Amino acid sequence: MRPGTRYALRSVASGLGTLLFVVIFNFFLFRMLPGDPIGLYTRGRNVPPEQIEALRAELDRPLVEQFLGYLANPFSSTINSARFNQPVWTLIGERVGATLLLVGTAIVLASIVGTWLGIRSAWQRGQRFDNVSTGLTLTLYSMPEFWLGMILLIVFGVGVGFLPGMFPIGGIITPGVDPSSLAGILDIAWHMVLPVTTLTAVYLAEYALVMRASLLDEMGQDYLVVARAKGLMDKVVRRRHAVPNAMLPTITLIFMNLGFVISGAITVETVFSWPGLGLLSYDALRGPDIALLQAIFLLFSIGVILANVAADLVYAVLDPRVRA
Amino acid sequence: MSAPALMAQAVEVHFPGERGRTARAVDAVTLSVLPGQVVALVGESGCGKSTLARVLLGLQPTSGGEVLVGGQPLPTSRAGLKAYRRRAQLILQDPMGSLNPRQTVYEAVAEGVRIHRIGDEERRVAEALARVGLRPPERFFARYPHELSGGQRQRVVIAGALVLEPEILVADEPVSSLDASVRGEILALLLRLRAELGLTLLVVTHDLGLAWNIADRIAVMYLGRIIEEGPTEQVLADPQHPYTRALLSVVPEVARLEPIVLAGEPPDPASVPPGCRFHPRCPLLAAGLPDEVATRCRTVALPVLPAQAGHRAACHALDPTMGP
């Protein structure tokens, strides 16, 4: 077997192992949550006692029996959300698009802008661009995303003083607009401005700082001097040797963060009432809606595991040293 | 006598330090290497020898003085410098660091050919690899640096320099990161290349033993200045300067001297002592010199030694009439 193949199989196998652990852990985690979900959802509603009993009976079944049922098919379409009274995977299916759109856009923007900032900062280390950029990204990095979101929402959504509210304060689309029409697409884009800005601002710091650090590290390498001595111009040395090699950690980071595209941004979606998986998790957690939480967590974990395996594989393609 | 292949004339390199303290890394150095000659530039770390090597390759701007290549000033234009870099190549201490870890051996060696658009790439790469003893060359084309031994890596680095058919090779500690058994092989390789190709070689090293093995002439550098220079046998058999004697006394191959351990602080290029720069650590001065000489040591600066002029050393104790 070639070392590359062996490496790939090893990362996939370790991903599968993690997945198995998550599937099992996921079940027991939510069974340990305190609270009475049935009481919560039936409170104030006229629910016949027999129906409450039936719901309770489901949760009161022996744990092992429930576990085996869950293990047989964790993605079964018959698992119902107590809160929404719909199959959990149907609920998730309806919401996943909004989150992918929001977080996906933010990650793409953040990785491009962040990497660019990091490269320029490293080239001009200690100069004004670097000082401003590093200061700004550190500030953004340490900011809670929901707090930044609320500030943006108040300033640009609601309006402050003479500044009128320019952007919608929540939701993904104005009710009544057809999302498949051009007006609908523009409307969605308009709704995306504030939440995407929030997420991009918070995410890009990580890329900028990692890129800067790894490029600075790379710039001290002897092979850059050797390349210069062979007659390569400084600019080309950086572009051809230093940046591609320094990109490795950043690329890994991007791929790992892709896992969070699905889990998205619970707090930011909540702040902007964005109808995605983040808001759904927030609602499910308030219950707690055990079946829904369980499904959402399973999905999030799968996302992270897949992204990690992808990061491993991409790294091996890019860096020959890893394959050995 | 033909014009020196490479010559530094009163070269100065100053680095701005903290709080306005300027570090004089290279302080009026005159040194020349004749065509086909091997000159060893010897000194402890931080004495400015590596900086001087980079100046000679046009990799480090000077603060004063002049570099002559074959009697002509070192070009300053981009095109002129690029053309010069084809004629003079650099070999560094750490072969792992000198090679881009993501490039194969072929790519590493071919880089110079591509930069200078020489053409006939594959034949030249194969020839260069064969010349440094990596045979059959095709077997090494697709290998990565991490798959090679230290000695093989340094051979690849040397092949990358040779592929441009340079006249001058500047080797900065070419063997000090290699195992003792491999060091001999690489040194023998360098000497063979000099014999076969008529290479001019400047070897920068902290190791007088190495200089002994390879060099025609030795220049000893201390705190940015050359303090003794002459034919290898003369310098090693009859060292004049107390610093050279101290260095030589701790070379294992020269067991005939009592080890001289230098007292005092390690030299700092940001505060070069007045008078003779070696006087704070000089064992002769510490042992007691006539008052008149001792005063000169502390106050009167020494002249810059001329290049290629027999065996000379800059020391007041040797010649009480020396002036700046």
XYZ file of C-alpha atoms in Angstrom:
648
model
C 0.000 0.000 0.000
C 1.338 3.466 -0.829
C 2.009 5.687 2.189
C -0.498 8.227 0.874
C -3.268 5.647 0.745
C -2.415 4.408 4.186
C -2.543 7.927 5.534
C -5.937 8.564 3.916
C -7.397 5.337 5.270
C -6.092 6.172 8.706
C -7.759 9.568 8.806
C -11.051 8.208 7.492
C -10.984 5.398 10.044
C -10.292 7.796 12.869
C -13.175 9.966 11.638
C -15.502 6.958 11.693
C -14.367 6.083 15.212
C -15.163 9.576 16.403
C -18.539 9.380 14.700
C -19.416 6.169 16.513
C -18.505 7.741 19.822
C -20.610 10.807 19.051
C -23.659 8.720 18.061
C -23.546 6.930 21.405
C -22.638 9.903 23.556
C -25.266 12.037 21.858
C -28.045 9.748 23.026
C -27.132 9.731 26.711
C -26.184 13.386 26.889
C -29.721 14.587 26.322
C -31.254 11.918 28.560
C -29.317 13.568 31.392
C -30.876 17.002 30.838
C -33.107 18.104 33.709
C -36.661 19.356 33.131
C -39.971 17.965 32.057
C -40.257 18.398 28.313
C -43.773 16.993 28.088
C -45.095 19.270 30.786
C -43.456 22.217 29.105
C -44.983 21.653 25.702
C -48.458 20.844 26.946
C -48.614 23.673 29.444
C -51.484 26.057 28.748
C -52.773 23.880 25.963
C -55.789 21.732 26.004
C -54.140 18.358 25.669
C -56.068 15.215 26.611
C -54.404 13.406 29.525
C -54.212 10.188 27.458
C -52.040 11.965 24.890
C -49.760 13.321 27.608
C -49.502 9.815 28.984
C -48.653 8.469 25.539
C -45.873 11.073 25.139
C -44.577 10.318 28.594
C -44.668 6.592 27.943
C -42.234 7.099 25.086
C -39.747 8.827 27.380
C -40.369 6.407 30.234
C -39.429 3.336 28.220
C -36.324 1.569 29.539
C -33.178 3.433 28.487
C -31.630 0.385 26.831
C -34.725 -0.171 24.734
C -34.772 3.460 23.636
C -31.066 3.324 22.892
C -31.363 0.236 20.702
C -34.245 1.827 18.825
C -32.158 4.960 18.262
C -29.080 3.029 17.274
C -31.031 1.062 14.665
C -31.557 4.259 12.729
C -30.466 7.613 14.181
C -31.814 9.309 11.036
C -35.282 7.738 11.204
C -38.031 9.928 9.797
C -40.398 8.809 12.535
C -38.553 10.670 15.312
C -40.855 13.561 16.094
C -40.061 16.927 17.593
C -42.193 17.503 20.696
C -42.208 21.262 20.185
C -42.957 21.497 16.491
C -44.835 18.201 16.228
C -43.014 17.335 13.004
C -40.320 14.799 12.123
C -37.002 16.286 13.284
C -35.164 15.623 10.021
C -37.904 17.433 8.076
C -37.462 20.455 10.351
C -33.703 20.363 9.900
C -34.043 19.985 6.139
C -36.118 23.139 5.985
C -33.579 25.148 7.951
C -30.246 23.908 6.688
C -30.279 26.029 3.515
C -30.522 29.336 5.372
C -27.574 28.459 7.595
C -25.398 27.222 4.751
C -26.059 30.454 2.898
C -25.273 32.683 5.873
C -22.270 30.918 7.368
C -20.890 29.723 4.045
C -20.802 33.279 2.706
C -19.196 34.519 5.909
C -16.486 31.843 5.908
C -15.601 32.435 2.265
C -15.389 36.193 2.798
C -13.520 35.841 6.084
C -10.938 33.428 4.701
C -10.217 35.596 1.666
C -10.051 38.913 3.520
C -8.330 37.403 6.560
C -5.632 35.659 4.536
C -4.986 38.805 2.554
C -4.703 40.884 5.724
C -2.362 38.311 7.251
C -0.075 38.243 4.214
C 0.153 42.025 4.005
C 0.722 42.350 7.746
C 3.571 39.872 7.657
C 5.226 41.580 4.690
C 5.008 44.918 6.433
C 5.706 43.662 9.891
C 5.887 46.434 12.456
C 4.745 49.065 9.993
C 1.484 50.967 10.147
C -0.600 48.544 8.102
C 0.486 45.674 10.337
C -0.156 47.583 13.553
C -3.631 48.689 12.481
C -4.573 45.330 11.004
C -3.297 43.265 13.927
C -4.881 45.593 16.475
C -8.192 45.521 14.663
C -8.277 41.771 14.157
C -7.326 41.130 17.788
C -10.148 43.407 18.905
C -12.641 41.645 16.636
C -11.324 38.261 17.705
C -11.987 38.997 21.366
C -15.477 40.375 20.737
C -18.494 38.166 21.501
C -20.228 37.694 18.157
C -23.758 38.217 19.500
C -22.650 41.487 21.093
C -21.144 42.762 17.848
C -24.317 41.591 16.095
C -26.523 43.522 18.495
C -24.451 46.682 18.077
C -24.677 46.434 14.297
C -28.366 45.668 14.554
C -29.025 48.725 16.694
C -26.824 51.106 14.697
C -27.608 50.003 11.139
C -30.885 48.151 11.564
C -32.809 50.260 14.021
C -30.898 53.501 13.543
C -29.199 55.738 16.066
C -29.676 59.533 16.285
C -29.578 61.059 12.843
C -28.623 57.689 11.337
C -31.735 56.001 9.965
C -32.105 52.238 10.138
C -30.913 51.038 6.746
C -30.958 47.274 6.989
C -33.704 44.830 7.974
C -33.593 43.953 11.648
C -34.199 40.270 11.180
C -35.404 37.381 9.088
C -34.128 36.163 5.759
C -36.725 37.724 3.449
C -39.562 40.241 3.566
C -42.808 38.290 4.001
C -44.747 38.002 0.763
C -41.736 38.314 -1.584
C -41.130 35.348 -3.867
C -37.629 34.059 -3.021
C -37.068 32.731 -6.545
C -37.645 36.084 -8.239
C -34.847 38.604 -8.809
C -36.444 40.926 -6.276
C -36.502 38.028 -3.825
C -32.811 37.254 -4.311
C -31.902 40.902 -3.810
C -34.130 41.022 -0.760
C -32.349 37.998 0.728
C -28.967 39.577 -0.018
C -30.143 42.761 1.708
C -31.185 40.731 4.745
C -27.805 38.996 4.759
C -25.699 42.153 5.021
C -25.702 42.589 8.800
C -25.432 38.945 9.926
C -22.771 38.174 7.303
C -20.791 41.266 8.323
C -20.952 40.198 11.957
C -19.770 36.675 11.285
C -17.091 37.729 8.795
C -15.673 40.267 11.223
C -15.393 37.679 13.966
C -14.068 34.859 11.743
C -11.521 36.790 9.725
C -9.375 37.571 12.752
C -8.438 33.928 13.118
C -7.314 33.615 9.500
C -5.439 36.918 9.586
C -3.537 36.062 12.775
C -2.686 32.501 11.749
C -1.624 33.575 8.268
C 0.513 36.395 9.630
C 2.237 34.186 12.168
C 2.949 31.358 9.771
C 4.222 33.685 7.041
C 6.547 35.407 9.508
C 7.783 31.993 10.500
C 8.322 31.027 6.881
C 10.077 34.284 6.010
C 12.991 33.367 8.273
C 13.641 30.178 6.314
C 16.962 29.670 4.577
C 15.469 28.432 1.331
C 14.141 31.918 0.675
C 17.699 33.280 0.880
C 18.852 30.498 -1.420
C 16.093 31.327 -3.908
C 17.133 34.989 -3.819
C 20.733 33.993 -4.327
C 19.695 32.074 -7.435
C 18.413 35.326 -8.866
C 14.732 35.312 -7.975
C 13.327 38.722 -7.119
C 12.124 39.307 -3.567
C 8.522 39.667 -4.626
C 8.616 36.424 -6.575
C 10.386 34.610 -3.744
C 7.520 35.509 -1.451
C 4.832 34.688 -3.923
C 6.305 31.455 -5.171
C 7.902 30.029 -2.014
C 6.885 31.770 1.186
C 3.153 32.335 0.753
C 2.201 28.867 -0.568
C 4.087 27.179 2.261
C 2.711 29.551 4.872
C -0.807 28.926 3.536
C -0.784 25.344 4.846
C -2.011 26.085 8.386
C -4.552 28.561 7.067
C -5.953 26.071 4.582
C -6.275 23.484 7.319
C -8.069 26.047 9.420
C -10.464 26.882 6.592
C -11.324 23.241 6.074
C -11.802 22.623 9.771
C -14.050 25.657 10.031
C -16.160 24.325 7.184
C -17.463 21.909 9.784
C -19.045 24.837 11.536
C -20.889 25.879 8.403
C -23.666 23.547 9.507
C -23.597 24.302 13.177
C -23.461 27.897 12.076
C -23.747 30.605 14.564
C -26.367 29.941 17.188
C -26.115 33.336 18.803
C -25.890 35.382 15.618
C -28.865 33.590 14.068
C -30.800 34.245 17.245
C -29.888 37.941 17.293
C -30.952 38.386 13.668
C -33.896 35.951 13.824
C -32.246 34.094 10.953
C -34.376 31.008 10.267
C -31.470 28.566 10.202
C -30.213 25.671 12.275
C -28.764 28.009 14.884
C -32.125 29.493 15.689
C -33.621 26.015 15.592
C -31.100 24.795 18.158
C -31.845 27.784 20.329
C -35.570 26.975 20.216
C -34.944 23.276 20.816
C -32.734 24.045 23.802
C -35.422 26.130 25.459
C -37.665 23.067 25.649
C -35.670 21.053 25.925
C -36.875 19.266 22.819
C -34.774 16.173 23.276
C -35.444 14.464 19.958
C -34.702 17.646 18.010
C -31.593 18.503 20.019
C -30.308 14.998 19.535
C -30.755 15.191 15.776
C -29.219 18.653 15.522
C -26.181 17.685 17.591
C -25.694 14.565 15.538
C -25.708 16.666 12.374
C -23.298 19.233 13.823
C -20.900 16.525 14.924
C -20.986 14.860 11.518
C -20.201 18.220 9.959
C -17.186 18.763 12.176
C -15.895 15.218 11.711
C -16.239 15.378 7.922
C -14.464 18.723 7.850
C -11.618 17.358 9.966
C -11.141 14.367 7.709
C -11.236 16.702 4.704
C -8.627 18.968 6.354
C -6.375 15.950 6.967
C -6.664 14.790 3.378
C -6.147 18.238 1.866
C -3.107 18.784 4.053
C -1.619 15.533 2.845
C -2.188 16.532 -0.776
C -0.494 19.896 -0.188
C 2.371 18.847 2.061
C 4.483 15.860 1.045
C 5.952 15.604 4.559
C 2.608 14.575 6.044
C 2.138 11.597 3.740
C 5.191 9.756 4.983
C 48.299 38.805 -10.953
C 44.785 38.651 -12.358
C 41.979 40.666 -10.827
C 40.380 39.043 -7.794
C 37.267 37.033 -8.606
C 35.622 38.611 -5.622
C 36.721 41.527 -3.524
C 35.382 43.532 -0.646
C 36.929 46.962 -0.258
C 36.427 48.716 3.086
C 32.912 47.270 3.247
C 30.665 48.477 6.057
C 27.309 47.082 7.117
C 25.458 48.863 9.897
C 22.190 47.727 11.392
C 20.003 50.156 13.275
C 19.681 48.879 16.826
C 17.547 49.732 19.819
C 17.592 53.272 21.185
C 19.637 54.592 18.298
C 22.544 52.236 18.953
C 23.940 51.203 15.606
C 25.380 47.734 15.305
C 28.475 47.700 13.106
C 28.201 44.112 11.896
C 30.851 44.594 9.250
C 33.294 47.411 9.976
C 35.679 48.255 7.168
C 36.528 44.851 5.785
C 38.875 44.365 2.889
C 39.085 40.829 1.592
C 39.691 39.281 -1.772
C 39.493 35.867 -3.364
C 41.539 35.166 -6.493
C 40.089 33.047 -9.277
C 40.303 29.383 -8.365
C 41.351 30.157 -4.825
C 39.746 28.810 -1.663
C 39.561 31.378 1.098
C 38.220 30.599 4.546
C 36.646 33.392 6.530
C 36.887 32.342 10.156
C 35.363 33.829 13.280
C 32.995 33.185 16.154
C 29.246 33.581 15.778
C 28.135 37.173 15.544
C 31.447 38.456 14.207
C 29.837 39.516 10.939
C 31.216 36.783 8.686
C 27.823 35.644 7.404
C 26.774 39.239 6.811
C 29.931 39.782 4.798
C 29.173 36.655 2.758
C 25.744 38.008 1.937
C 27.196 41.357 0.968
C 29.527 39.634 -1.473
C 26.531 37.951 -3.112
C 24.583 41.188 -3.346
C 22.015 39.917 -0.884
C 22.776 42.491 1.761
C 23.063 46.211 1.040
C 26.208 47.886 2.341
C 26.481 51.038 4.398
C 29.838 51.853 2.859
C 32.707 50.485 0.821
C 32.570 48.572 -2.397
C 32.305 45.033 -3.718
C 34.241 44.217 -6.860
C 33.529 41.214 -9.036
C 36.312 40.401 -11.441
C 37.503 43.962 -10.980
C 34.089 45.462 -11.779
C 31.772 46.992 -9.166
C 28.896 44.749 -8.108
C 25.935 45.678 -10.313
C 23.085 47.486 -8.625
C 20.499 47.283 -11.378
C 17.954 44.509 -11.165
C 19.086 42.929 -14.419
C 22.765 43.293 -13.563
C 22.274 41.746 -10.156
C 20.308 38.881 -11.635
C 23.081 38.205 -14.142
C 25.644 38.318 -11.329
C 23.680 35.821 -9.302
C 24.079 33.332 -12.051
C 27.848 33.644 -11.652
C 27.972 33.464 -7.854
C 26.048 30.951 -5.795
C 25.356 30.421 -2.119
C 25.387 27.303 0.029
C 24.033 27.498 3.555
C 24.581 25.558 6.723
C 21.310 23.704 7.141
C 20.428 21.760 3.990
C 16.933 20.949 5.297
C 16.231 24.647 5.695
C 17.833 25.487 2.358
C 15.343 23.333 0.481
C 11.688 24.146 0.090
C 10.032 21.170 1.826
C 7.294 21.019 -0.791
C 9.608 20.859 -3.774
C 11.044 17.668 -5.173
C 14.767 17.357 -5.766
C 14.179 17.988 -9.462
C 12.225 21.175 -8.865
C 14.800 22.433 -6.375
C 17.698 21.943 -8.753
C 15.760 23.143 -11.801
C 14.748 26.404 -10.158
C 17.915 28.245 -11.145
C 17.632 27.004 -14.745
C 14.080 28.304 -14.894
C 14.890 31.660 -13.305
C 17.618 32.366 -15.828
C 15.758 30.712 -18.718
C 18.803 28.688 -19.683
C 16.847 25.842 -21.218
C 17.752 22.183 -21.622
C 16.461 21.782 -18.111
C 16.322 18.052 -17.621
C 19.798 17.362 -18.983
C 21.305 20.105 -16.814
C 19.536 18.912 -13.671
C 20.669 15.337 -14.271
C 24.218 16.500 -14.912
C 24.350 18.618 -11.766
C 23.002 15.777 -9.631
C 25.492 13.335 -11.117
C 28.312 15.806 -10.519
C 27.571 15.970 -6.800
C 27.467 12.199 -6.618
C 23.738 11.544 -6.626
C 23.684 8.732 -9.167
C 21.727 7.722 -11.091
C 20.215 11.218 -11.012
C 16.800 10.088 -12.295
C 16.321 8.097 -9.120
C 16.385 11.310 -7.088
C 14.167 13.473 -9.314
C 10.876 12.766 -7.554
C 12.231 12.541 -4.013
C 11.372 15.098 -1.376
C 13.981 16.606 0.986
C 12.547 14.790 3.993
C 13.180 11.460 2.298
C 16.916 12.123 1.979
C 19.802 11.951 4.434
C 21.550 15.098 5.603
C 24.500 14.547 3.290
C 22.233 13.888 0.307
C 20.303 17.057 1.047
C 23.471 19.141 1.097
C 24.467 17.518 -2.210
C 21.108 18.571 -3.643
C 21.716 22.129 -2.429
C 25.152 22.109 -4.050
C 23.665 20.694 -7.263
C 21.120 23.536 -7.232
C 24.030 25.977 -7.163
C 26.172 24.118 -9.731
C 23.391 23.836 -12.278
C 23.958 27.513 -13.061
C 27.643 26.843 -13.774
C 28.805 29.593 -11.416
C 32.370 30.863 -11.169
C 32.080 31.638 -7.481
C 30.663 29.609 -4.655
C 30.108 31.153 -1.239
C 29.559 28.443 1.361
C 28.349 29.594 4.763
C 29.176 26.862 7.283
C 28.629 24.219 4.587
C 29.222 21.207 6.822
C 28.614 22.272 10.394
C 25.143 20.728 10.577
C 26.326 17.412 9.157
C 27.621 14.259 10.826
C 31.387 13.962 11.028
C 31.528 11.151 8.451
C 29.432 13.131 5.978
C 31.417 16.322 6.512
C 34.502 14.785 4.980
C 32.543 13.680 1.922
C 31.044 17.110 1.345
C 34.422 18.834 1.804
C 36.040 16.396 -0.623
C 33.205 17.145 -3.040
C 33.799 20.890 -2.790
C 37.525 20.448 -3.409
C 36.867 18.131 -6.357
C 34.471 20.662 -7.864
C 37.087 23.353 -7.472
C 39.625 21.195 -9.265
C 37.229 20.110 -12.021
C 35.392 23.380 -12.624
C 37.953 25.928 -11.468
C 35.507 27.271 -8.911
C 36.435 30.154 -6.693
C 35.398 29.294 -3.185
C 34.771 31.419 -0.127
C 34.045 29.264 2.906
C 32.621 30.957 5.960
C 33.147 28.949 9.109
C 33.733 29.103 12.817
C 35.889 25.996 12.552
C 39.626 26.548 12.055
C 40.090 22.814 11.582
C 37.788 22.932 8.558
C 39.649 25.942 7.207
C 42.873 24.028 7.521
C 41.495 21.152 5.473
C 40.153 23.170 2.606
C 41.542 26.691 2.347
C 44.481 28.290 0.530
C 44.181 31.431 2.607
C 42.564 32.192 5.921
C 41.055 35.457 7.079
C 40.203 35.697 10.769
C 37.387 38.055 11.607
C 36.658 39.580 14.982
C 33.825 41.956 15.726
C 33.285 43.093 12.180
C 36.952 43.439 11.201
C 39.548 41.102 9.749
C 42.357 40.936 12.280
C 44.657 38.424 10.627
C 44.974 37.204 7.071
C 47.444 35.043 5.255
C 48.259 31.708 3.601
C 46.691 28.836 5.547
C 49.940 27.116 6.553
C 51.471 30.357 7.796
C 48.443 31.472 9.757
C 47.993 28.087 11.350
C 51.660 27.314 11.932
C 52.561 30.754 13.145
C 49.471 32.624 14.310
C 50.286 36.253 15.060
C 47.205 37.778 16.579
C 46.382 36.724 20.168
C 42.782 36.072 19.058
C 43.892 33.691 16.315
C 46.110 31.932 18.842
C 43.212 31.536 21.220
C 41.018 30.131 18.459
C 43.739 27.776 17.322
C 44.507 26.569 20.823
C 41.123 24.898 21.077
C 41.203 23.119 17.713
C 41.565 19.402 18.517
C 43.806 18.798 15.474
C 46.337 21.255 16.959
C 46.928 19.712 20.332
C 50.312 21.389 20.702
C 49.007 24.583 22.321
C 47.743 25.123 25.848
C 44.072 26.016 25.553
C 43.615 29.769 25.916
C 40.238 30.631 27.343
C 39.208 34.192 26.569
C 37.952 36.208 29.506
C 35.476 39.048 29.415
C 32.130 39.561 27.834
C 31.305 38.311 24.344
C 31.732 41.173 21.905
C 28.782 43.376 21.025
C 28.795 44.982 17.551
C 26.648 47.800 18.935
C 29.487 48.939 21.211
C 32.831 48.337 19.581
C 35.586 49.131 22.116
C 37.933 52.043 21.331
C 41.511 51.349 20.336
C 42.027 47.694 19.463
C 38.586 46.084 19.422
C 39.963 42.951 20.995
C 41.694 44.656 23.945
C 39.014 43.941 26.626
C 39.503 40.201 26.083
C 43.153 40.183 25.032
C 45.246 37.660 26.995
C 48.444 39.545 26.097
C 47.138 42.777 27.565
C 45.800 40.956 30.616
C 49.188 39.318 31.147
C 50.827 42.730 31.097
C 52.311 44.775 28.282
C 54.635 47.769 28.481
C 52.625 50.831 29.510
C 53.174 52.575 26.239
C 51.834 49.639 24.214
C 48.954 49.050 26.609
C 47.866 52.650 26.204
C 47.926 52.272 22.439
C 45.823 49.082 22.724
C 43.175 51.005 24.619
C 43.155 54.176 22.543
C 44.687 53.861 19.076
C 42.567 52.238 16.385
C 44.221 49.686 14.123
C 44.564 49.919 10.346
C 42.454 47.901 7.914
C 44.596 45.028 6.677
C 45.281 44.984 2.940
C 44.095 41.961 0.978
C 46.342 39.181 -0.334
C 49.488 40.728 1.109
C 51.408 37.867 2.624
C 50.691 37.168 6.250
C 49.520 40.172 8.272
C 47.893 40.746 11.604
C 46.498 43.886 13.189
C 47.930 44.071 16.717
C 49.771 46.802 18.605
C 51.772 44.261 20.561
C 53.237 42.875 17.331
C 54.114 46.229 15.835
C 54.101 49.199 18.225
C 54.196 51.581 15.291
C 50.838 50.537 13.829
C 48.496 53.464 13.357
C 45.060 53.840 11.950
